Coordinates of C-alpha atoms and ligand atoms in Angstrom, one line a residue:
M767 CA -0.1 0.0 -0.1
R768 CA 3.0 2.4 0.9
D769 CA 4.2 2.3 -2.9
E770 CA 0.8 2.7 -4.3
L771 CA 0.1 5.7 -2.0
I772 CA 3.5 7.3 -3.0
K773 CA 2.7 6.6 -6.6
G774 CA -0.8 8.2 -6.2
Y775 CA 0.6 11.3 -4.7
V776 CA 3.6 11.6 -7.3
K777 CA 0.7 11.4 -10.1
A778 CA -1.6 13.9 -8.2
F779 CA 1.0 16.4 -7.6
G780 CA 4.3 15.6 -9.5
A781 CA 6.4 15.6 -6.6
M782 CA 7.3 13.2 -3.7
P783 CA 5.2 13.3 -0.4
D784 CA 7.0 14.2 3.1
M785 CA 5.0 12.1 5.2
L786 CA 2.7 9.1 5.2
Y787 CA -0.1 8.4 7.6
F788 CA -2.8 5.5 8.0
S789 CA -5.8 5.9 9.9
P790 CA -8.1 2.6 10.5
G791 CA -11.5 1.9 10.2
R792 CA -13.8 0.2 13.1
V793 CA -16.2 -2.4 13.6
N794 CA -18.3 -2.6 16.7
I795 CA -18.7 -6.2 18.0
I796 CA -21.6 -5.3 20.3
G797 CA -23.2 -2.1 22.0
E798 CA -25.0 -0.4 19.1
H799 CA -26.6 3.0 19.4
I800 CA -25.7 3.2 22.9
D801 CA -22.6 5.2 23.0
Y802 CA -24.9 8.4 23.1
N803 CA -26.9 6.7 25.7
G804 CA -24.2 6.4 28.2
G805 CA -23.4 2.7 27.4
K806 CA -20.7 0.6 26.9
V807 CA -19.3 -0.3 23.6
L808 CA -16.9 -3.1 22.3
P809 CA -15.3 -1.5 19.2
M810 CA -11.9 -2.3 17.6
G811 CA -9.7 -0.5 14.9
I812 CA -9.6 -2.7 11.7
S813 CA -6.9 -3.2 9.0
L814 CA -9.1 -1.6 6.2
G815 CA -8.4 2.1 6.4
I816 CA -7.5 5.5 4.9
Y817 CA -3.8 6.2 3.8
G818 CA -2.8 9.7 3.2
A819 CA 0.4 11.2 2.0
I820 CA 1.0 14.9 2.5
T821 CA 3.6 17.6 2.0
W822 CA 3.1 20.9 3.6
R823 CA 2.9 24.3 1.7
G824 CA 4.5 27.7 1.9
D825 CA 1.2 29.2 1.1
S826 CA -2.4 29.0 2.6
L827 CA -3.9 26.6 0.0
C828 CA -5.0 23.2 0.8
R829 CA -5.2 20.7 -2.0
C830 CA -6.8 17.4 -1.6
V831 CA -7.2 14.4 -3.9
S832 CA -8.8 11.5 -2.9
E833 CA -8.3 8.1 -5.1
G834 CA -12.1 6.9 -4.1
F835 CA -13.7 10.2 -4.6
N836 CA -13.5 11.7 -8.3
H837 CA -9.8 11.0 -8.2
E838 CA -8.9 13.1 -11.2
A839 CA -10.0 16.3 -9.3
I840 CA -8.1 18.3 -7.1
Y841 CA -10.5 19.8 -4.2
E842 CA -9.0 22.9 -3.2
F843 CA -9.8 25.5 -0.3
D844 CA -7.8 28.5 1.3
L845 CA -7.0 28.5 5.0
K846 CA -7.9 32.2 4.7
G847 CA -11.6 31.8 4.3
Y848 CA -13.4 28.5 3.5
S849 CA -17.2 27.9 3.0
E850 CA -18.9 24.6 3.7
S851 CA -18.9 21.9 1.2
D852 CA -20.7 18.5 0.5
D853 CA -17.7 16.5 -0.1
F854 CA -15.1 14.8 1.6
T855 CA -13.2 18.1 2.8
K856 CA -15.9 19.0 4.9
Y857 CA -14.3 16.3 7.4
I858 CA -10.9 18.1 6.9
K859 CA -12.4 21.8 7.2
G860 CA -14.4 20.5 10.2
V861 CA -11.2 19.5 11.9
L862 CA -9.4 22.7 11.3
Y863 CA -12.5 24.7 12.4
V864 CA -12.7 22.7 15.7
L865 CA -8.9 23.0 16.4
T866 CA -9.3 26.9 15.9
K867 CA -12.1 27.2 18.2
Y868 CA -11.3 24.8 21.0
K869 CA -7.5 24.7 20.7
G870 CA -6.8 28.1 19.6
A871 CA -4.5 26.7 16.6
K872 CA -3.7 29.0 14.0
F873 CA -3.3 27.6 10.6
D874 CA -1.2 29.6 8.1
H875 CA 0.4 27.1 5.7
G876 CA -1.7 24.4 4.1
F877 CA -0.9 21.2 2.3
D878 CA -1.1 18.8 -0.6
L879 CA -3.0 16.0 0.4
Y880 CA -3.5 12.6 -1.4
M881 CA -5.6 10.0 0.0
T882 CA -6.5 6.3 -0.8
S883 CA -8.6 4.0 1.2
T884 CA -9.0 0.2 1.7
L885 CA -12.0 1.4 3.6
P886 CA -15.3 1.3 1.7
A887 CA -16.9 5.0 1.8
S888 CA -20.2 5.4 3.5
S889 CA -20.3 1.5 4.7
G890 CA -20.7 2.2 8.3
L891 CA -17.1 1.2 9.1
S892 CA -16.5 4.9 10.1
S893 CA -14.7 6.3 7.1
S894 CA -15.6 9.9 8.1
A895 CA -14.1 9.4 11.8
A896 CA -11.1 7.5 10.0
L897 CA -10.6 10.8 7.9
E898 CA -11.2 13.1 10.9
L899 CA -8.5 11.2 12.8
L900 CA -6.1 11.3 9.8
I901 CA -6.2 15.0 9.9
S902 CA -6.1 15.7 13.5
H903 CA -2.8 13.9 13.8
I904 CA -1.2 15.3 10.6
V905 CA -2.1 18.8 11.9
N906 CA -1.0 18.1 15.4
D907 CA 2.4 16.9 14.3
E908 CA 3.0 20.0 11.8
Y909 CA 1.7 22.6 14.1
K910 CA 3.0 21.4 17.2
L911 CA -0.6 21.5 18.9
G912 CA 0.7 18.9 21.9
L913 CA -2.6 17.1 21.6
S914 CA -2.7 13.6 23.1
N915 CA -4.6 10.9 21.4
L916 CA -7.4 11.3 23.3
D917 CA -7.4 15.2 22.3
C918 CA -7.6 14.0 18.8
V919 CA -10.5 11.8 19.5
L920 CA -12.5 14.3 21.2
M921 CA -11.7 17.1 18.4
S922 CA -12.5 14.4 15.9
Q923 CA -15.9 14.0 17.4
A924 CA -16.5 17.9 17.6
A925 CA -15.7 18.2 13.9
E926 CA -18.5 15.5 13.0
R927 CA -21.0 17.2 15.3
E928 CA -20.4 20.5 14.7
Y929 CA -19.3 20.8 11.2
A930 CA -20.5 17.6 9.6
H931 CA -23.7 18.0 11.5
V932 CA -24.0 14.4 12.6
N933 CA -24.9 14.3 16.3
C934 CA -22.7 11.1 16.8
G935 CA -21.5 9.5 20.0
I936 CA -17.9 9.0 20.7
M937 CA -17.6 5.3 19.8
D938 CA -16.1 5.7 16.1
Q939 CA -13.5 8.2 17.0
F940 CA -12.3 6.7 20.0
A941 CA -11.9 3.1 18.3
I942 CA -10.0 4.5 15.6
G943 CA -7.7 7.0 17.7
M944 CA -7.1 4.5 20.6
S945 CA -7.1 1.0 19.1
E946 CA -4.5 -1.3 19.6
K947 CA -3.5 -4.3 17.4
D948 CA -5.0 -7.5 18.4
K949 CA -7.3 -6.0 21.1
V950 CA -10.8 -5.2 21.8
I951 CA -11.9 -1.8 23.4
L952 CA -14.4 -2.1 26.2
L953 CA -15.5 1.7 26.3
D954 CA -17.8 3.3 29.0
C955 CA -19.2 5.9 26.9
A956 CA -20.5 7.8 30.1
T957 CA -17.3 8.1 31.5
V958 CA -14.8 7.4 29.0
D959 CA -13.1 4.8 31.0
Y960 CA -11.5 2.3 28.8
S961 CA -9.5 -0.9 29.0
Y962 CA -8.5 -3.2 26.3
F963 CA -8.7 -7.2 25.9
D964 CA -7.3 -9.6 23.7
F965 CA -9.1 -10.2 20.4
K966 CA -8.9 -13.6 20.5
L967 CA -11.3 -16.0 18.7
D968 CA -10.2 -19.7 19.1
G969 CA -11.1 -21.5 16.2
A970 CA -13.5 -19.0 15.0
T971 CA -13.2 -16.0 12.5
L972 CA -15.0 -12.7 12.5
V973 CA -16.1 -11.6 8.8
I974 CA -17.3 -8.1 7.9
I975 CA -19.8 -7.9 5.3
N976 CA -20.8 -4.8 3.4
T977 CA -24.4 -4.6 2.2
C978 CA -23.2 -2.4 -0.7
K979 CA -26.5 -0.5 -0.4
P980 CA -26.3 3.5 -0.7
R981 CA -27.2 4.7 2.7
N982 CA -30.1 7.0 1.9
L983 CA -31.2 9.6 5.0
S984 CA -28.8 7.7 7.2
E985 CA -27.7 11.0 8.8
S986 CA -31.1 12.4 9.5
K987 CA -32.5 9.1 10.8
Y988 CA -29.6 8.7 13.1
N989 CA -30.2 12.1 14.6
E990 CA -34.0 11.3 14.8
R991 CA -33.0 8.1 17.1
R992 CA -31.0 10.3 19.1
A993 CA -33.9 13.1 19.9
E994 CA -36.3 9.8 20.5
C995 CA -33.8 8.5 23.1
E996 CA -33.6 12.0 24.8
A997 CA -37.4 12.3 24.9
A998 CA -37.8 8.9 26.7
L999 CA -35.1 9.9 28.9
K1000 CA -36.6 13.0 29.9
V1001 CA -39.7 11.0 31.1
L1002 CA -37.6 8.5 32.8
K1003 CA -35.4 11.4 34.5
A1004 CA -38.6 13.3 35.6
K1005 CA -39.3 10.2 38.1
Y1006 CA -35.8 9.0 38.7
G1007 CA -33.2 11.5 38.2
K1008 CA -30.8 9.4 36.5
N1009 CA -28.8 10.9 33.5
T1010 CA -28.5 8.6 30.9
L1011 CA -31.0 5.7 29.4
C1012 CA -28.2 3.1 29.9
E1013 CA -28.4 3.6 33.6
Y1014 CA -32.1 2.6 34.0
T1015 CA -33.5 -1.0 34.5
M1016 CA -36.5 -2.4 32.5
A1017 CA -38.7 -2.1 35.8
E1018 CA -37.9 1.5 35.7
L1019 CA -39.1 1.6 32.1
D1020 CA -42.0 -0.2 32.5
S1021 CA -43.0 2.1 35.1
V1022 CA -43.4 4.9 33.1
K1023 CA -44.5 2.9 29.9
D1024 CA -48.0 4.6 29.8
K1025 CA -46.3 8.0 29.6
L1026 CA -44.2 6.8 26.5
T1027 CA -45.3 6.2 22.9
D1028 CA -44.8 2.8 21.7
N1029 CA -41.8 3.9 19.6
L1030 CA -40.3 5.7 22.5
Y1031 CA -40.8 2.7 24.9
R1032 CA -39.1 0.3 22.3
R1033 CA -36.1 2.8 21.6
A1034 CA -35.4 3.1 25.4
R1035 CA -36.1 -0.8 25.7
H1036 CA -33.1 -1.3 23.2
A1037 CA -30.8 0.9 25.1
I1038 CA -31.4 -0.7 28.2
R1039 CA -30.9 -4.2 27.1
E1040 CA -28.4 -3.5 24.7
E1041 CA -26.0 -2.5 27.6
I1042 CA -26.7 -5.9 29.4
R1043 CA -25.7 -7.6 26.4
V1044 CA -22.4 -5.7 26.1
E1045 CA -21.6 -6.6 29.8
E1046 CA -22.6 -10.5 29.0
A1047 CA -20.7 -10.4 25.6
T1048 CA -17.5 -9.1 27.3
K1049 CA -17.5 -11.6 29.9
A1050 CA -18.1 -14.5 27.0
M1051 CA -15.3 -13.1 25.0
Q1052 CA -12.9 -13.2 27.9
E1053 CA -13.9 -16.4 29.0
G1054 CA -13.7 -17.9 25.4
R1055 CA -17.5 -18.7 25.3
L1056 CA -17.8 -18.2 21.7
K1057 CA -21.4 -19.7 21.4
D1058 CA -22.8 -17.5 24.1
L1059 CA -21.1 -14.2 22.3
G1060 CA -22.7 -15.4 19.0
L1061 CA -26.3 -15.5 20.8
L1062 CA -25.7 -12.1 22.2
L1063 CA -24.8 -10.8 18.7
N1064 CA -28.2 -12.7 17.3
G1065 CA -30.0 -10.8 20.2
S1066 CA -28.7 -7.5 19.4
H1067 CA -29.5 -7.6 15.8
K1068 CA -33.1 -8.6 16.8
S1069 CA -33.4 -5.8 19.1
L1070 CA -31.9 -3.1 16.1
K1071 CA -34.3 -4.4 14.0
E1072 CA -37.6 -4.7 16.1
D1073 CA -37.0 -2.1 18.8
Y1074 CA -34.8 0.4 17.3
E1075 CA -35.7 0.0 13.6
V1076 CA -32.6 0.9 12.0
T1077 CA -31.8 -2.4 9.8
G1078 CA -33.9 -2.9 6.8
L1079 CA -34.1 -5.3 4.2
H1080 CA -30.5 -5.7 3.3
L1081 CA -29.0 -5.8 6.7
D1082 CA -31.8 -8.3 7.9
T1083 CA -31.4 -10.8 5.0
I1084 CA -27.4 -11.1 5.5
A1085 CA -27.7 -11.4 9.3
E1086 CA -30.7 -13.8 9.4
E1087 CA -29.5 -16.0 6.2
L1088 CA -26.1 -16.1 8.1
Q1089 CA -27.7 -17.1 11.3
K1090 CA -29.4 -20.1 9.7
S1091 CA -26.1 -21.8 8.9
P1092 CA -24.6 -24.4 11.5
I1093 CA -21.1 -22.9 11.3
V1094 CA -22.5 -19.4 12.2
L1095 CA -22.4 -18.6 15.9
G1096 CA -23.9 -15.1 15.5
A1097 CA -24.3 -12.4 13.0
R1098 CA -25.6 -8.6 13.6
M1099 CA -25.5 -5.4 11.6
T1100 CA -22.7 -3.2 12.9
G1101 CA -22.5 0.7 13.1
A1102 CA -25.1 3.3 12.6
G1103 CA -27.2 0.7 10.3
F1104 CA -29.7 1.9 7.5
G1105 CA -27.5 -0.1 5.2
G1106 CA -23.6 0.0 5.8
C1107 CA -22.1 -3.2 7.2
A1108 CA -22.9 -6.4 9.2
I1109 CA -20.5 -8.9 11.2
A1110 CA -20.7 -12.7 11.6
L1111 CA -18.7 -14.7 13.7
I1112 CA -18.2 -18.0 12.4
N1113 CA -17.2 -21.4 14.0
S1114 CA -14.5 -22.2 11.7
T1115 CA -11.1 -20.7 10.4
N1116 CA -11.2 -22.6 7.1
K1117 CA -11.3 -20.2 4.5
D1118 CA -12.9 -22.6 1.8
E1119 CA -15.6 -23.4 3.9
I1120 CA -16.1 -19.7 4.9
N1121 CA -15.8 -18.4 1.6
K1122 CA -18.4 -21.2 0.2
L1123 CA -20.8 -20.1 2.9
M1124 CA -20.5 -16.4 2.1
D1125 CA -20.7 -17.1 -1.7
D1126 CA -23.8 -19.4 -1.3
T1127 CA -25.4 -16.7 1.0
N1128 CA -24.8 -13.7 -1.3
E1129 CA -26.9 -15.5 -3.8
I1130 CA -29.8 -15.5 -1.7
Y1131 CA -29.0 -12.0 -1.1
H1132 CA -29.0 -11.3 -4.6
E1133 CA -32.3 -12.9 -5.1
K1134 CA -33.7 -10.7 -2.4
T1135 CA -32.3 -7.4 -2.9
G1136 CA -30.8 -7.3 -6.4
I1137 CA -27.5 -6.6 -5.4
Y1138 CA -24.4 -8.5 -4.1
Y1139 CA -22.5 -7.9 -0.8
K1140 CA -18.8 -7.6 -0.5
Y1141 CA -17.2 -9.2 2.5
Y1142 CA -13.9 -8.9 4.4
Y1143 CA -11.7 -10.9 6.8
C1144 CA -11.6 -8.9 10.0
E1145 CA -8.2 -7.9 11.3
S1146 CA -7.4 -5.7 14.2
S1147 CA -5.2 -2.7 13.8
D1148 CA -3.5 -0.1 15.6
K1149 CA -4.7 3.4 16.0
T1150 CA -4.3 6.4 13.6
G1151 CA -0.4 7.4 13.2
K1152 CA 2.2 8.2 10.8
M1153 CA 3.7 5.1 8.9
E1154 CA 7.0 4.0 9.8
Ligands
GLA882 C1 -22.6 5.7 14.5 C2 -22.1 6.6 15.3 C3 -21.5 6.2 16.5 C4 -22.6 5.3 17.2 C5 -22.9 4.2 16.0 C6 -24.0 3.3 16.5 O1 -21.3 5.0 14.0 O2 -21.1 7.7 14.6 O3 -21.4 7.1 17.5 O4 -23.6 5.8 17.7 O5 -23.5 4.7 15.0 O6 -23.5 2.4 17.6

């Protein structure tokens, strides 16, 4: 990838780059749509990611080329003044914007940046967060802002919320900016306490399946779910005073059921039950009880389908068809949903056997949806950083 990256940069800008960076994508094993409800999540950085090659300029221009986004075009803006845009540069501008706002950074010289990616864009593997972290690190190094890895995470999240206008939780940026190879992160989103444990799947394999379905309206639906959770929380809080949905019990939720619409009740039920599943899944993973972990993945998908309503035909077909196979321990959507990706925990390390399963299921998927999915073997990765 290093050679491809350098070649791409040279083709775009006609010179050699000064620095190379990598930022991983992420999968979340379990704990979906609860990072913004004060819940716990179990994500990890993955080997699919965004590669960036950069040279700093003497003037205030920023020139960006993305191999996966209209690669012949140079997207350009000037640090002296830029407006919002609807292409990938919004994530770059967003990071510069929040670093100026919160860290007092003063950017006077720009860059030539070429990026190429193994992370499918808009697929729910957090390509936007990967890009935000990439830029945070690049800029932090050049301008000696002294930001820690966690600062870069928080700034990237602020960029997504304040500049890209997606009211996201902290999971994606955290997973990408803090991941360690061969580790899963247990992150408590209420306190931002975290710990790592081994990503060890004895005899099993984790596969990522990209629905390849364009994600329509996913951002507005995401923001809608957040608002629903806030509305449910308001009712619970008036009675019990606790600050986040995931702190409540089912008994407490049931006691206010008559004050909630059916939708709000089910959104809150998902959050409360998903939090419990994360705790159980953490133990199951640590103790190597992969069968139990698989059942929890299935339970998570069902809840995201029926209570949270963020799955849809494509994700349901993948998860439910795979769940029927005797070698699949569990399968669920991962990330925000509304298209995007699923994961499957498969009780085999035999690639021929797994490929056959994935290809056969792809035919069923094609019959039901008219498109084919793509799948990848999930490998963990280190956090965003300079490439050695
Ligand atoms: C998106 C958001 C995350 C999280 C997930 C759902 O990926 O960016 O903060 O809410 O959806 O778990």
